[in-house]
Each structure stands twice: as C-alpha cells, then as structure tokens.
Amino acid sequence: MCHDWHRGWAECRGRPLALTGGTGPAYGESGGSAMADTIRYQVSDNVAQITLDDGKVNAMALAFFEGLNAALDRAERERPGAVVIAGRAGVFSAGLDLKLLPTLPPPALARTMVAFGRIMLRVFTFPIPTVAAVTGHAIAGGAMLAFACDLRFMAEGPFRLHLNEVAIGLALPTWAIVLAQAAIPPRRHTEAILHARAFSPEEAFERHIVHGVARPAEQVVEEARAAAAPLAALDQTAYAISKSRHRAMVVKWAVEQLEAEIGALPSRATIK
C-alpha cells in the first residue's frame, strides 16, 4: 500500500524507495532562508559535499530540515556518484534546537518532529551513497544523521557520539531506533540505545560504529571523500534499487509509526 503523506512509496511506482523533500508549510517556518544559507553544497570529482555550518552547534529545526532537503534535492537532480555530509570543525550537530522547541505551539512542534523523522529517513533511503564526515560532537539528532549515512568517519579529539535521549527522559522514536540498529552492531545496541552510552571517536571505532578516525581531526572530510570515491564508481541504478530493497521493511515500519508517535509527544514543558 502506498503512503501519500511523503509523496508515496517509490516502490509502488516501480522505482527505488525514497523519502523526498518538500518546501510546503512544514518546511517554510522559522527563518528557512537564513538557515538554508548555512548549509553549503559543492561538487568535485563526482562527489557532492553538503556542509552544515551555522557558526554554532548546527542545531536542528524546521529551517535546518528545509536546507538539508534542498541540498538532497539538488543531489538527486545532478546525480553525483556519492554524497558526503560534513559538519563544522568541532561539531557535526548537537541535535534538535532544545531552546526553540519548548517555545513552539503544539502544531508547530508536531510539524517539526514529523519533519525531523522524514529527513532522517530520507537520508537513510537516499538512492546515492552517503558518507558522514563527523567533524566533532554528534549528539542526539546529530548522531541520528550520522547513523543514517552509509559510512561514518569521525575526527579524533574530545568528542562524543551520543544518543542521549533516554538519559534526558525522552523515548526514542521507532525511526531513530531503526537508524541506530542499522549503524551499530547488535551486541552494542543495549549500551548505545537503551543505556545512552556516549562514545569517544576511538570507542566508536573499536565498536565498529564508525569506519575510521581521522588523525589529525582536520583530515576527516578528506578521509570521508576518499571513502566516497569508490562508492561513486558503483552502478547507481543497481545501488539505488538494492538499497531500497535492503531497507524497505524497517523503513515501512518506521514510517507507519512516525505520526502516531508524534501524537504521543511529551508536553512542551518536559522538553529541556
């Protein structure tokens, strides 16, 4: 059965599954154009690089999702061989903007959280190979974005890769658990997902959560791009279809739960 709310399961139309972007009401609030300017897109050697840099901690809100969707839209139009998603030096992303969220009226909060799930699942199902250059801290939503990518390389340093939701009293949505389970080896699921364990770059590498640690840290984008190069040589059609089929069942499950779980969000006062 097709699901119209995210423009349909592409498999229903005989194409690889993908969650596409959008610039409707759910994406056009909270200063979208200003935030979109902080997400840069460039291509060289058949690898597109999406760089997140708001000058702070790359906090996520509707405008962030709008900018990332626009960058992914461009990649789908231009069809580079692979995509690298990088942060700014010292910070990949600290996750959702927890200063803004408690100020939002309930409908805007719900739209933000639905957009959050949609964009993360879009990265997870993206028909082009993706590599995360984790340039520093990747906390909560930042960790989810890294987990949504096919490969992850992390900068050395005093940084954390951390799903901290349970520690701060928030239940992880099904879609976030799907991303974490895909990126984290099964024997590490309990400590990472349920026990909210924070990992240093070296610990994440030892546990096979990231595929490499860049030394020095400034080399992380170059290492991610080097890993993306052989992926760019793969047959794109075969890759997209295989990725869609590989992840279709868990994504279908996550999408079916997304809006119901948003309806069970805690009150704004509890989001801190």
PDB file of N, CA and C in Angstrom, residues 12 24 43 59 80 86 88 109 148:
ATOM      1  N   CYS A  12       6.085   1.528  -5.072  1.00  0.00           N
ATOM      2  CA  CYS A  12       4.741   1.329  -5.604  1.00  0.00           C
ATOM      3  C   CYS A  12       4.665   1.760  -7.057  1.00  0.00           C
ATOM      4  N   GLY A  24       6.748  22.843   1.581  1.00  0.00           N
ATOM      5  CA  GLY A  24       5.415  23.277   1.960  1.00  0.00           C
ATOM      6  C   GLY A  24       5.418  23.851   3.358  1.00  0.00           C
ATOM      7  N   VAL A  43      30.399  20.345  -5.460  1.00  0.00           N
ATOM      8  CA  VAL A  43      30.739  19.070  -6.092  1.00  0.00           C
ATOM      9  C   VAL A  43      32.146  19.151  -6.665  1.00  0.00           C
ATOM     10  N   ALA A  59      22.355  23.317  15.377  1.00  0.00           N
ATOM     11  CA  ALA A  59      21.096  22.902  15.990  1.00  0.00           C
ATOM     12  C   ALA A  59      20.037  22.737  14.903  1.00  0.00           C
ATOM     13  N   PRO A  80      25.426  13.207  -8.562  1.00  0.00           N
ATOM     14  CA  PRO A  80      26.833  12.883  -8.329  1.00  0.00           C
ATOM     15  C   PRO A  80      26.936  11.413  -7.959  1.00  0.00           C
ATOM     16  N   ALA A  86      29.047  16.755   5.977  1.00  0.00           N
ATOM     17  CA  ALA A  86      30.065  17.172   6.946  1.00  0.00           C
ATOM     18  C   ALA A  86      29.518  18.264   7.845  1.00  0.00           C
ATOM     19  N   ARG A  88      30.844  21.383  10.940  1.00  0.00           N
ATOM     20  CA  ARG A  88      31.888  22.394  11.089  1.00  0.00           C
ATOM     21  C   ARG A  88      32.922  21.855  12.071  1.00  0.00           C
ATOM     22  N   LEU A 109       5.292  22.333  16.902  1.00  0.00           N
ATOM     23  CA  LEU A 109       6.162  21.310  17.473  1.00  0.00           C
ATOM     24  C   LEU A 109       5.957  19.979  16.769  1.00  0.00           C
ATOM     25  N   ALA A 148      22.311   7.611   9.799  1.00  0.00           N
ATOM     26  CA  ALA A 148      21.531   7.496   8.569  1.00  0.00           C
ATOM     27  C   ALA A 148      22.410   7.339   7.335  1.00  0.00           C
TER      28      ALA A 148
END
